Coordinates of C-alpha atoms and ligand atoms in Angstrom, one line a residue:
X1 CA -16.2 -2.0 -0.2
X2 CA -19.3 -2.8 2.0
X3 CA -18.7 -1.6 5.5
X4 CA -17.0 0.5 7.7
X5 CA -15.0 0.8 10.5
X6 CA -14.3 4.1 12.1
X7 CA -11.7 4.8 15.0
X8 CA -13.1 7.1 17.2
X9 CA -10.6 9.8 19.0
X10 CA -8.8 11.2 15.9
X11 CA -11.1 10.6 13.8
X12 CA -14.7 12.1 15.1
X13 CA -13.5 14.5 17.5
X14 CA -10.0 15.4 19.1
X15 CA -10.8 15.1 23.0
X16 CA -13.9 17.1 23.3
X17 CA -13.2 19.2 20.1
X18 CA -15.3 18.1 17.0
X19 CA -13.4 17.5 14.0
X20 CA -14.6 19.4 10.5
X21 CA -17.4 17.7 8.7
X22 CA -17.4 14.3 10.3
X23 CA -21.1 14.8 11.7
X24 CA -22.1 15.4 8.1
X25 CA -19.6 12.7 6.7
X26 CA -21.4 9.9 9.8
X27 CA -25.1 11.2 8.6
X28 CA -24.1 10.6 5.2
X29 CA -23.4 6.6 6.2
X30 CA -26.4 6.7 8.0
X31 CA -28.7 7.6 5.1
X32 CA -26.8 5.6 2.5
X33 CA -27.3 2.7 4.8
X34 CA -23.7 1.5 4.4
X35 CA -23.0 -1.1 7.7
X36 CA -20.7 0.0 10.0
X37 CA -19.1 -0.2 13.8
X38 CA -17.1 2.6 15.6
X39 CA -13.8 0.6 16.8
X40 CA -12.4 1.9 20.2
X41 CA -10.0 0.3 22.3
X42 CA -11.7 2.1 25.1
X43 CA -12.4 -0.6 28.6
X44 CA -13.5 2.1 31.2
X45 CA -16.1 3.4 30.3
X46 CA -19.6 1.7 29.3
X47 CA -21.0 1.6 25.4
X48 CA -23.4 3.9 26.6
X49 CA -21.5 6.6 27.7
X50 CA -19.9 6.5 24.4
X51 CA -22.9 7.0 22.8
X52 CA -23.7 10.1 24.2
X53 CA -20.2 11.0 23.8
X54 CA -20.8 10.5 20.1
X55 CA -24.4 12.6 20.6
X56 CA -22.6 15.3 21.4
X57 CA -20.7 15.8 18.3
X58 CA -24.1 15.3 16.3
X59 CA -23.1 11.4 15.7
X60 CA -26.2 9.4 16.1
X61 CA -25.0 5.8 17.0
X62 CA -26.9 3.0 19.3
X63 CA -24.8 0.7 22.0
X64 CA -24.6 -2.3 19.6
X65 CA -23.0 -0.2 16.7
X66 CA -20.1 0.2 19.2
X67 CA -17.0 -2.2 19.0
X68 CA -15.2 -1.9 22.5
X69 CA -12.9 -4.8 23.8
X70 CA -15.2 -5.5 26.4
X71 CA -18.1 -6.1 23.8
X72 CA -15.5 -7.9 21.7
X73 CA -14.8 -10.7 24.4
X74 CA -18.4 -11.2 25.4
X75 CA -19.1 -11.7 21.6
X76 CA -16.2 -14.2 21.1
X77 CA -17.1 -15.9 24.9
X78 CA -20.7 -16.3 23.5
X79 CA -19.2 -19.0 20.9
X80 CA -16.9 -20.7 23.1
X81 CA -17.6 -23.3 25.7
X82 CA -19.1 -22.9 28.5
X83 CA -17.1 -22.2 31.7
X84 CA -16.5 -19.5 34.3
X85 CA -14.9 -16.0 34.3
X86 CA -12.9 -14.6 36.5
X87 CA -12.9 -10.6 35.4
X88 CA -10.0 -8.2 36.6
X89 CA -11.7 -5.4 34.8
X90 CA -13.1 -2.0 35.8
X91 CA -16.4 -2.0 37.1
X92 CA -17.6 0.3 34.2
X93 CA -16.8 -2.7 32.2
X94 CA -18.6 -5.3 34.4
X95 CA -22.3 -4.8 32.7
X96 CA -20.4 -6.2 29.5
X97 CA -20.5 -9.6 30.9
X98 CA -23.6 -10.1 32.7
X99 CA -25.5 -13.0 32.0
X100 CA -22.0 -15.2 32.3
X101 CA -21.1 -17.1 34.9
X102 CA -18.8 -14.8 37.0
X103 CA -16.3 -16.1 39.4
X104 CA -16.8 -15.0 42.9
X105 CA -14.3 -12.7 43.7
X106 CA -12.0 -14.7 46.6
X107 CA -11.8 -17.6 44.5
X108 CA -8.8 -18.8 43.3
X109 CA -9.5 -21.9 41.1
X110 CA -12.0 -22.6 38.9
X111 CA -12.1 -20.3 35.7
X112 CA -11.9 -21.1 32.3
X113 CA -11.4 -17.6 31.6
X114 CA -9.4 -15.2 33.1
X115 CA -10.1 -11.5 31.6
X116 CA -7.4 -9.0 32.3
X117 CA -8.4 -5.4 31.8
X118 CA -6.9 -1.9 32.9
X119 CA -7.4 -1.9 36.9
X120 CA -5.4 0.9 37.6
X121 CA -4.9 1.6 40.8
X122 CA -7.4 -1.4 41.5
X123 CA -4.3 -3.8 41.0
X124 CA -2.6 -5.1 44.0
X125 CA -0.4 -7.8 44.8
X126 CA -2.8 -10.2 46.0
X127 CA -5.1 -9.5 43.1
X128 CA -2.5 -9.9 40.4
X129 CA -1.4 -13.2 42.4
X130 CA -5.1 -14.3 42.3
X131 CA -5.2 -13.7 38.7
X132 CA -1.5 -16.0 38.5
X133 CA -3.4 -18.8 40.7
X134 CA -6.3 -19.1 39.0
X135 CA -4.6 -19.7 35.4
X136 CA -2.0 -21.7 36.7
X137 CA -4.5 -24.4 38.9
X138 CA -6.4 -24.7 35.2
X139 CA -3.9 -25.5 32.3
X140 CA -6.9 -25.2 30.1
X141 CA -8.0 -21.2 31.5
X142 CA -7.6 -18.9 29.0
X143 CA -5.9 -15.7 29.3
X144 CA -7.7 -12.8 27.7
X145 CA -6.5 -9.3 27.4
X146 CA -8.6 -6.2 26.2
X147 CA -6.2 -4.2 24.0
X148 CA -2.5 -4.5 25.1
X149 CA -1.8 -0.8 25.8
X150 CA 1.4 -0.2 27.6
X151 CA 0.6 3.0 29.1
X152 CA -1.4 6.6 28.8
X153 CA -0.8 9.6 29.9
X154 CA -2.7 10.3 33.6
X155 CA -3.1 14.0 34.7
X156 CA -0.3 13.3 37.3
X157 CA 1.9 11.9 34.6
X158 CA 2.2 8.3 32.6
X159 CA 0.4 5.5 34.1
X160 CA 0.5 1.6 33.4
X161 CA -2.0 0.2 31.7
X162 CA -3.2 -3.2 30.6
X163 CA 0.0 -4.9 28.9
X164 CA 2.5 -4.6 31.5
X165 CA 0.2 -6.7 34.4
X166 CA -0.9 -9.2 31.0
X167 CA 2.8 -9.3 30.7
X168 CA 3.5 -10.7 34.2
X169 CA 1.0 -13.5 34.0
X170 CA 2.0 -14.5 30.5
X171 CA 5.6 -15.0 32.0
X172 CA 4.5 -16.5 35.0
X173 CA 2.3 -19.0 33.0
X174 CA 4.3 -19.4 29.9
X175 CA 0.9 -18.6 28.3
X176 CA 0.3 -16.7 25.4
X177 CA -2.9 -14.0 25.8
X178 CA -6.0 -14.0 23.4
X179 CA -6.1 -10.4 22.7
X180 CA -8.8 -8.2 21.8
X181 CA -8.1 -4.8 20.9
X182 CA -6.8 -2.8 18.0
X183 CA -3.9 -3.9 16.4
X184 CA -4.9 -7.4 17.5
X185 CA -6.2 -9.8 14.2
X186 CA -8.6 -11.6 16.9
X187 CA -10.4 -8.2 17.5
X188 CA -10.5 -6.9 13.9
X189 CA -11.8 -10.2 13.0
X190 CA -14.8 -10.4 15.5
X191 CA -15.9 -6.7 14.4
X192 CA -16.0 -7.6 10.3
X193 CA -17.9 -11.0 12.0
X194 CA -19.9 -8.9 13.7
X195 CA -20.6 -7.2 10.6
X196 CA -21.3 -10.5 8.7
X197 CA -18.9 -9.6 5.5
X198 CA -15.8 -10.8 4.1
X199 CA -12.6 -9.1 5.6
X200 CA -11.7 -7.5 2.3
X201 CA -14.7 -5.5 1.5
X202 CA -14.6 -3.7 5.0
X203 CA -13.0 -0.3 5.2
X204 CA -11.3 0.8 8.4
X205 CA -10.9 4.8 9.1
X206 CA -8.4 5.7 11.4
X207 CA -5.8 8.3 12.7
X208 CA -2.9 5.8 14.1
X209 CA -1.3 4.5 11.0
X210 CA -0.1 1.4 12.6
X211 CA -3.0 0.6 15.2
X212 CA -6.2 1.4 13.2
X213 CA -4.2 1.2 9.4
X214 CA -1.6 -1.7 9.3
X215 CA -3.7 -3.5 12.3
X216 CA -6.4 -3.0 9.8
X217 CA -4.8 -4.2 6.7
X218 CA -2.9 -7.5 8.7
X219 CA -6.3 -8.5 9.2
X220 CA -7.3 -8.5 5.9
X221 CA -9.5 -5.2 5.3
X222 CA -8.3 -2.2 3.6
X223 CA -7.1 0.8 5.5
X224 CA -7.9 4.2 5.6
X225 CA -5.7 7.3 6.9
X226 CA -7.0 10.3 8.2
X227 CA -4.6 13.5 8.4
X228 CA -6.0 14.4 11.3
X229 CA -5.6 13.7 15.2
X230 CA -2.6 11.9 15.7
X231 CA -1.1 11.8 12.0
X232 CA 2.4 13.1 11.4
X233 CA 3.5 13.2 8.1
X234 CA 6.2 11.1 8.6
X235 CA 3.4 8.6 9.0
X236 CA 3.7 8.0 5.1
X237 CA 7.3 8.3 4.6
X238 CA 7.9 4.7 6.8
X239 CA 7.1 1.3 6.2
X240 CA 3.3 1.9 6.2
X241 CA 1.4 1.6 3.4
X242 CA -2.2 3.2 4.2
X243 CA -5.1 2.0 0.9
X244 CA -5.8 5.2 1.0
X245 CA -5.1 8.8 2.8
X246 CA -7.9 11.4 3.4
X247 CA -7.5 15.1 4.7
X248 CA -10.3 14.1 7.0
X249 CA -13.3 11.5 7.7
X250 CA -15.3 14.6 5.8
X251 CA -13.7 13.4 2.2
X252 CA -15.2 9.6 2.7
X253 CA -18.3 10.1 0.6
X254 CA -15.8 11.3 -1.9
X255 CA -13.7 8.5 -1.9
X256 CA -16.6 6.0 -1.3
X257 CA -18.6 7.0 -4.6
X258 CA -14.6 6.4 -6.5
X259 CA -14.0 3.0 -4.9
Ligands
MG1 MG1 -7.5 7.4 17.1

């Protein structure tokens, strides 16, 4: 093993609680030098803010370490051809792409891409319609989703998230989405590109044994389960098969210097 990958909530901290040892287990990366990128399938909120998130639980990280879907689809739009974007993204998310060629916002022909983030309350009919006209007056526009979550839990209750509106424009178009976001293979594929290394000598460290470990594993890297944040036990008793299972991120130099 080479590199890392390291989920974030779960994994580092539970909400705004830090977990046991994972600043000590991150500085111990750090100072072994061992590449690695923190993995979030976060869209509304910038890198930045995620690096002082990370500050605050004593994780020392800069902007380009972190692997967001946003960051994921300028990387991969970077090494495509050339051509507009339309973005129906929040505007947290909108720095991610400067330097493109943005769509203005009325238009309704003329992208090559069409990126389709969590709106929220942002979405409207006209919007989602715009969205539907502008991929279906280009039979070459790609459809690009970041991360296909179906829904998270609001403070007022669940809420829809990114999949469902993706969902409607796929049927509409009879067009299949480029996703990037964990479990997606695209998006574990541009983070071990990012990092320059095969697939199978990259690590990934996560709490969601089928987003972070089997996403991980389809992908060609090796997975790593952490009993903490969202792990249940039953987590090992289904048809997941997890490289390797730690009581926290804190045992990882452990099981690094036994690999
Ligand atoms: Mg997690």
């Amino acid at each position: 093993m080479q590199a890392l990958l390291f989920d974030m909530d779960g994994v580092l901290y539970n909400g705004t609680a830090p977990i046991a040892g994972a600043a000590q287990a991150l500085a111990w990366v750090r100072q072994q030098r061992i590449p690695h990128l923190f993995v979030t399938n976060t869209t509304s909120r910038a890198r930045s803010v995620l690096v002082e998130k990370l500050k605050g639980f004593e994780i020392f990280t800069v902007e380009d370490q972190i692997f967001s879907p946003p960051r994921a689809t300028a990387l991969w739009l970077k090494s495509q051809e050339h051509g507009s974007i339309a973005l129906f993204v929040p505007q947290a998310t909108h720095p991610e792409f400067e330097g493109f060629p943005i769509l203005p916002e009325k238009a309704e022909t003329g992208a090559r891409y069409v990126v389709v983030g969590d709106l929220g309350k942002g979405w409207n009919f006209d919007m989602l319609n715009r969205a539907f006209r502008l991929l279906h007056s280009n039979p070459d526009a790609e459809l690009i989703a970041l991360g296909l979550t179906r829904f998270w839990q609001a403070e007022d209750g669940l809420r829809l998230d990114t999949a469902p509106f993706v969902a409607a424009l796929e049927n509409a178009t009879r067009r299949k989405a480029l996703v990037f976001g964990k479990p997606a293979e695209t998006f574990f594929a541009a983070a071990v590109a990012k990092l320059g290394l095969p697939a199978g000598e990259v690590l990934m460290v996560g709490d969601d044994v089928d987003v972070d470990v089997t996403g991980a594993q389809r992908a060609g890297l090796r997975g790593a389960l952490v009993r903490t944040g969202k792990f249940r036990p039953s987590d090992l008793t289904g048809s997941f098969h997890p490289d390797f299972v730690l009581d926290s991120v804190a045992a990882l130099p452990a099981l690094w210097g036994a690999l």
